[in-house]
XYZ file of C-alpha atoms in Angstrom:
374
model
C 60.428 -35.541 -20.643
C 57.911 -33.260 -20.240
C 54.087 -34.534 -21.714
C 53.253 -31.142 -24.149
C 49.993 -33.157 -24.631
C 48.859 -33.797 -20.218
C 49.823 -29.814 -19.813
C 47.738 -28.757 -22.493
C 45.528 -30.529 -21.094
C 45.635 -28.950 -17.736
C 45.848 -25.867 -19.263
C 42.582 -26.232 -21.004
C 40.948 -27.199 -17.758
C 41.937 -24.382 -15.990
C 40.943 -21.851 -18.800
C 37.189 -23.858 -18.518
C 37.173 -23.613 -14.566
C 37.929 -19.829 -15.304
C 35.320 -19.148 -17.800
C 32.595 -21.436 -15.505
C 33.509 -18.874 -12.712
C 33.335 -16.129 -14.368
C 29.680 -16.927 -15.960
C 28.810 -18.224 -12.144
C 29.764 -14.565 -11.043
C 28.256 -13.103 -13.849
C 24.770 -14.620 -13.285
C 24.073 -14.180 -9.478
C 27.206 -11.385 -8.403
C 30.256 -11.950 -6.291
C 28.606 -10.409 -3.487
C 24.951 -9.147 -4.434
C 22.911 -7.970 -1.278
C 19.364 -9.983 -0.651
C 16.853 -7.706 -1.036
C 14.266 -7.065 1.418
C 11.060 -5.275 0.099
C 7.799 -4.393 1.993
C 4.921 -4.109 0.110
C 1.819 -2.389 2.037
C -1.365 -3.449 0.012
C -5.058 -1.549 1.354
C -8.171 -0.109 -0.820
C -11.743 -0.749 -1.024
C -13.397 -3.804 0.649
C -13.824 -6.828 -1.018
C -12.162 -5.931 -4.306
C -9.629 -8.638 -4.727
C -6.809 -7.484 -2.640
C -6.272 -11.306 -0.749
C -6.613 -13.178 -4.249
C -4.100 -11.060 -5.803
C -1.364 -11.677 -2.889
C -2.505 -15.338 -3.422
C -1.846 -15.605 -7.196
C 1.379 -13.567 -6.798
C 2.490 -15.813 -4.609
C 1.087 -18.942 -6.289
C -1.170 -20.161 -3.575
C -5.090 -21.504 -3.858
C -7.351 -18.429 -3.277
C -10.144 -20.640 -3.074
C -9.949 -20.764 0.413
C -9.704 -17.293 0.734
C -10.985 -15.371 3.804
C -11.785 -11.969 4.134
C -8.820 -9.620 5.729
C -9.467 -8.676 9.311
C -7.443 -5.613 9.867
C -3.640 -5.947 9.203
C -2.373 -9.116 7.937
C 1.201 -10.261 6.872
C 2.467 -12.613 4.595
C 5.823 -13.170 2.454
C 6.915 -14.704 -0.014
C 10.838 -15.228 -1.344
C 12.978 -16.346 -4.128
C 16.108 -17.473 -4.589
C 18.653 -15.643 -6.462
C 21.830 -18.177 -6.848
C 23.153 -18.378 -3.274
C 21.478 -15.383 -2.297
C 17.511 -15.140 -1.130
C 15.310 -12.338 -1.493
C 12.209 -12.108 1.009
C 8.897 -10.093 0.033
C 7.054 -8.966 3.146
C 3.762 -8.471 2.070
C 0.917 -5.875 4.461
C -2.455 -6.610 3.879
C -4.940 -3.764 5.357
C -8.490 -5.153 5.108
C -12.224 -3.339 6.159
C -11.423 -0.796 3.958
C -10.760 2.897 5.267
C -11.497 1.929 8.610
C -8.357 0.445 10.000
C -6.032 3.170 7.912
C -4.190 4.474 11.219
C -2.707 0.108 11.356
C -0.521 1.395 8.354
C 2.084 3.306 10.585
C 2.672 -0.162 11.604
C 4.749 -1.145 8.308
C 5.178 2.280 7.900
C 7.490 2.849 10.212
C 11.764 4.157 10.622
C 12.904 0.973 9.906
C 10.862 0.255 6.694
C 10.141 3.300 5.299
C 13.458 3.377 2.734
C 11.990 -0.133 2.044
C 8.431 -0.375 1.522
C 6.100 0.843 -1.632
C 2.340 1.199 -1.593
C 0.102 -0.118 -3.492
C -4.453 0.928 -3.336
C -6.564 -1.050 -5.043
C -9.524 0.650 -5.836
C -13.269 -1.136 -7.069
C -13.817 -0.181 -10.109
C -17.686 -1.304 -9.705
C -18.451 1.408 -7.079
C -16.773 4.666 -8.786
C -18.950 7.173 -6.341
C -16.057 5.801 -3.705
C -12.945 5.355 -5.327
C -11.859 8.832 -4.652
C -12.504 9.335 -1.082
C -11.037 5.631 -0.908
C -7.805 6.677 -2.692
C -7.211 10.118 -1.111
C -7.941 8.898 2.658
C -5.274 6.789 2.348
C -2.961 8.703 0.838
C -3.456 12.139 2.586
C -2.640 9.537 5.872
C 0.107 7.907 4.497
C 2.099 10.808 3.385
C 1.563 12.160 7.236
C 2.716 8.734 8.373
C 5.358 8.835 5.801
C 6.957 12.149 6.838
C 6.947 11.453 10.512
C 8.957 7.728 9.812
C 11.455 9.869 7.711
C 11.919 12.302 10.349
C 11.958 9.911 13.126
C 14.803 7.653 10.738
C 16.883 11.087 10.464
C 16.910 11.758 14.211
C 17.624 8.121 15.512
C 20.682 7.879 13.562
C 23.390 8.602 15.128
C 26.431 8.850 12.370
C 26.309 11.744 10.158
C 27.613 9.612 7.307
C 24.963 6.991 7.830
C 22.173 9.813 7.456
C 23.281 11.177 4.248
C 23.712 6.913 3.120
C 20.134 6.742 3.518
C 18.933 10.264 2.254
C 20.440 9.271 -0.884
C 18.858 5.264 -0.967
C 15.186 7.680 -0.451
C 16.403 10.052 -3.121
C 17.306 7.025 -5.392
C 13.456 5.114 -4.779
C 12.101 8.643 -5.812
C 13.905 8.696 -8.806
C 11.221 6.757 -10.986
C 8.659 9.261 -9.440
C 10.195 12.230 -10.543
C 12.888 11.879 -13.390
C 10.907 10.503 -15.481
C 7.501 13.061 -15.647
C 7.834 14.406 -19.232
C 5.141 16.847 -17.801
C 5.714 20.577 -18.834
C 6.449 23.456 -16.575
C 3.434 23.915 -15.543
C 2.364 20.900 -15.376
C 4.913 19.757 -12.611
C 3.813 22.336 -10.456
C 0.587 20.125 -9.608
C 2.265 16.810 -9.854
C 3.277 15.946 -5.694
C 5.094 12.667 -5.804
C 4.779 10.396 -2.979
C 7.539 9.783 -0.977
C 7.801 5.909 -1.876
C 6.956 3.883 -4.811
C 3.315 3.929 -5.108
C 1.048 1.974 -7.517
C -3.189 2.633 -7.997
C -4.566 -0.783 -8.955
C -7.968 -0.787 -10.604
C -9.590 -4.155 -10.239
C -12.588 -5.698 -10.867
C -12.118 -5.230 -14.371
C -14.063 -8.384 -15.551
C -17.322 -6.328 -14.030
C -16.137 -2.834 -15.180
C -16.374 -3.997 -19.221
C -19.938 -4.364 -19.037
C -20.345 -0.068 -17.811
C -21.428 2.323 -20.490
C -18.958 3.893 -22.443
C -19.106 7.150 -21.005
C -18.744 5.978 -17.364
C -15.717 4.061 -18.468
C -14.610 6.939 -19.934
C -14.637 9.116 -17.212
C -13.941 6.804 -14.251
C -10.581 6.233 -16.637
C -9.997 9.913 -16.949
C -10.652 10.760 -12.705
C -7.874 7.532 -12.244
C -5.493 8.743 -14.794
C -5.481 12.247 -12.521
C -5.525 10.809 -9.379
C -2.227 8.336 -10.657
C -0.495 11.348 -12.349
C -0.521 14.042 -9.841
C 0.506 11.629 -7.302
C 3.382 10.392 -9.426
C 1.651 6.284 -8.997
C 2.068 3.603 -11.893
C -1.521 2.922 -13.022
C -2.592 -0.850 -13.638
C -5.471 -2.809 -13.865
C -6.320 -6.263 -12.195
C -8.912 -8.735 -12.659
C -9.275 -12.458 -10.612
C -11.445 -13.810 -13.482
C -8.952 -12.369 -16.594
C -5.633 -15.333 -16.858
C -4.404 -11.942 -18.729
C -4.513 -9.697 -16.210
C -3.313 -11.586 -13.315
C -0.429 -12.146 -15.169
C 0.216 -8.626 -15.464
C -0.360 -8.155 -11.587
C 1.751 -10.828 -10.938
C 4.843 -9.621 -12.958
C 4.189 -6.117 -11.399
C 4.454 -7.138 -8.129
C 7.659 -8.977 -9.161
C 8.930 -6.289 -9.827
C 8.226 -4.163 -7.311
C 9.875 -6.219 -4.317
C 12.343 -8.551 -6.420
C 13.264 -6.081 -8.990
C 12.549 -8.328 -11.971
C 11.584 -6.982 -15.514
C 8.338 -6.468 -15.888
C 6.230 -4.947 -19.286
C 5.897 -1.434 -19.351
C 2.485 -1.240 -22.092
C 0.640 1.979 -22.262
C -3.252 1.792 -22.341
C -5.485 4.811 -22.219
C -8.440 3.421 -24.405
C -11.720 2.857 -21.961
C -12.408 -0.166 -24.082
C -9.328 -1.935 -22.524
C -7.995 -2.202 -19.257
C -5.662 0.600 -18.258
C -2.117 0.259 -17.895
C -0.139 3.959 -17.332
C 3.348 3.731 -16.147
C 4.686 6.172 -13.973
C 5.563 9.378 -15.431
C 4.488 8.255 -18.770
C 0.705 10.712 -18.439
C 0.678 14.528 -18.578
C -2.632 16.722 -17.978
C -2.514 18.124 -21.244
C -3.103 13.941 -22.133
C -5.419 13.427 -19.632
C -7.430 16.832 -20.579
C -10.200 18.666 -18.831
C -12.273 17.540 -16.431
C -15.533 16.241 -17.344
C -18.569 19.162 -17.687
C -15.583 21.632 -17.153
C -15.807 25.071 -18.493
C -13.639 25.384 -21.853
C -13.374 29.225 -21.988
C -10.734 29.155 -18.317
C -7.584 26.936 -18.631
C -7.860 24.644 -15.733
C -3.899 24.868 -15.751
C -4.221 28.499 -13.907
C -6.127 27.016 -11.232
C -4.468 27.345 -7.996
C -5.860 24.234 -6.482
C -6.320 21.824 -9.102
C -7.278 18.630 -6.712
C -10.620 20.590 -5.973
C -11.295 21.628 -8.966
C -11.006 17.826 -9.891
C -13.155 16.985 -7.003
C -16.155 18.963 -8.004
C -16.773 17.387 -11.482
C -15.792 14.014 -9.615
C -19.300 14.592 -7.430
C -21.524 15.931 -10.291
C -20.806 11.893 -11.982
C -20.351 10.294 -8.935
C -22.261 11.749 -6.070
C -21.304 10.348 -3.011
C -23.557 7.919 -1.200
C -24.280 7.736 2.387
C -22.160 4.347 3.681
C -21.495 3.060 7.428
C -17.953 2.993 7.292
C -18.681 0.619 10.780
C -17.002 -2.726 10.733
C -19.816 -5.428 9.387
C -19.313 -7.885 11.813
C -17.262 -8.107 14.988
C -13.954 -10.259 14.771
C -14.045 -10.471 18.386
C -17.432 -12.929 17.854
C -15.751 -14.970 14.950
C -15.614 -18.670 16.488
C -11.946 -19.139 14.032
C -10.516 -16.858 16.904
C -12.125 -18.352 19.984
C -9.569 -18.850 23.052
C -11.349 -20.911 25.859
C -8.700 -20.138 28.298
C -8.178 -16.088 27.656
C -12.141 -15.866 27.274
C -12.048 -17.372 30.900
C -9.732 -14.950 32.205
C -11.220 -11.829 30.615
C -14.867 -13.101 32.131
C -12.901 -13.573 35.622
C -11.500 -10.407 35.134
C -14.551 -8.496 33.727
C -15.993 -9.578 36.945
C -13.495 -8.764 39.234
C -13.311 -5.357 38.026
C -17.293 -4.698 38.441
C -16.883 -5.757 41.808
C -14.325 -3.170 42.491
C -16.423 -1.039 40.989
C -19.279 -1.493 43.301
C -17.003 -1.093 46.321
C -15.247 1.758 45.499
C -19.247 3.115 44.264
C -20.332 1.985 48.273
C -16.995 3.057 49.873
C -17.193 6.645 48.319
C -21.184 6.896 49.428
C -20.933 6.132 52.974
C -17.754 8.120 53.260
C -20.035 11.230 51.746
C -22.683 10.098 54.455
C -20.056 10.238 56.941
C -19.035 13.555 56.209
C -22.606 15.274 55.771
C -22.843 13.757 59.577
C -19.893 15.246 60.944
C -20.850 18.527 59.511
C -24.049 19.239 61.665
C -23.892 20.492 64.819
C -24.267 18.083 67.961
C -26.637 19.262 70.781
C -24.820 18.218 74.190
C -27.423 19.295 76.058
């Protein structure tokens, strides 16, 4: 007799197994890619850039050491059975080590990596020639890795796979500018994702209200014509290193992160990408009304000008402050030893070849007078 009870049973079991599945699937994918994110990370000196990698990665920054040229980190998460790796760049001195970026930068990454400056908001007089050295090298850098990724492969089918992956990380640079007609024509999008961090926030609040103002106004061009999501960062504001945190998320894990538009200089600024316009943003400061600063045909300079008459630039050594190569955390008895041996060696072979090549000169200005036989 069969038990109409026991296969109701079973039947219910199965139905539960099904639905567990099903929410299983629905929750990490049946076969979701890991993804793999570079995140290149440079800007002014000492504003912050370490700390925030720290606290985005949940790590004590109170041992924190200054970043000697190009540093790498990562960080990862796990995504059901599937685990998604951050590689984080960190370029430190400032402007000086710039040319290490083609490093990250390169074929391989480029479809993979975005960029993010951080520039001190306590020293405004440098934020711009901070911001566009770096990105007038990048975009060089950026070219030549796309160009390079286009001629090394080799199937047809895999070039236009990857034109469209580029095409697709552009999208959020481009799509979404409600700028006008005119307005676009100014607006050059970087190639990858790129983000302008403001930090040192904490010390910023304290300006007068028209610096604020206008530092705010010289970052909201500088963001917008480069198609960059504007943000703020702070290590002394719980607030905003939240905010930096969740960005960063979201930039190599693809989690949801807050999209809040700020343009008041009494709070920190927060501008997504493609959410500003230069009919927002307005003239530039001290600018003539009476011309439309739309009709100018090169806008950056225009920008530049009024940038110097509130910010002059000041005279800085852009020299390295102290020599890593003297730093006892990097000390190597035995390669010291060899590079003294050979250090040595080589001045020795220096004054031979220095002797050799005199008395062979002597030898010759002999030869070359004329011997009396007689």
């Amino acid at each position: 007799m069969v038990d109409i009870w026991s296969l109701a049973r079973e039947e219910r079991l199965q139905e539960s197994k099904k639905r567990a599945e099903s929410s299983h699937n629905a929750l990490i994918g049946d076969d979701l890619p890991a993804r793999d994110a570079h995140l290149i990370i440079c800007g002014s000196k000492n504003c912050g850039k370490s700390s925030m990698v720290m606290n985005f990665l949940n790590r004590n920054d109170e041992d924190c050491r200054p970043t000697i040229a190009l540093e790498y980190t990562y960080g990862r998460r796990n995504r059901g059975k599937v685990k998604d790796v951050a590689h984080i760049w960190e370029l430190g001195g400032g402007t000086v080590f710039s040319n290490l970026l083609g490093v990250p930068l390169s074929a391989d990454n480029v479809l993979k990596c975005s960029l993010m400056i951080v520039i001190d908001l306590t020293t405004p007089s440098e934020m711009w020639d901070t911001f566009y050295t770096f990105i007038d090298g990048c975009r060089i850098t950026v070219e030549n890795a796309q160009q390079e990724l286009l001629k090394t492969s080799q199937q047809e089918s895999l070039v236009k796979k990857r034109e469209i992956k580029l095409k697709d990380e552009q999208a959020c640079l481009s799509v979404k500018f409600r700028a006008s007609l005119a307005d676009s024509e100014y607006v050059d999008s970087f190639a990858i994702p790129l983000i302008l961090i403001a930090s040192k926030y904490d010390q910023f609040q304290n300006f007068e209200p028209e610096i604020r103002k206008n530092v705010y106004k010289f970052l909201r061009f500088m963001a917008h014509t480069n198609g960059a999501t504007l943000a703020t960062f702070s290590t002394k504001m719980e607030n905003l290193a939240i905010r930096s945190r969740a960005l960063i998320s979201n930039i190599v894990f693809g989690t949801t992160a807050q999209k809040m538009i700020c343009t008041d200089h009494n709070k920190p600024i927060s501008v997504p990408c493609g959410s500003d316009c230069l009919a927002d943003i307005g003239a530039p400061p001290r600018f003539n009304a009476s011309s439309s600063f739309t009709e100018m045909r090169n806008i950056r300079d225009l920008w530049h000008r009024a940038f110097l008459e509130h910010f002059p630039s000041k005279n800085t050594d852009s020299k390295v402050e102290s020599d890593p190569l003297e730093d006892d955390r990097f000390r190597e008895p035995e390669i010291d030893e060899m590079i003294f041996q050979r250090t040595q060696e080589l001045e020795q072979y220096q004054r031979y070849k220095r002797d050799r090549t005199a008395l062979e000169s002597q030898t010759q200005s002999e030869d070359k007078q004329p011997k009396n036989y007689f």
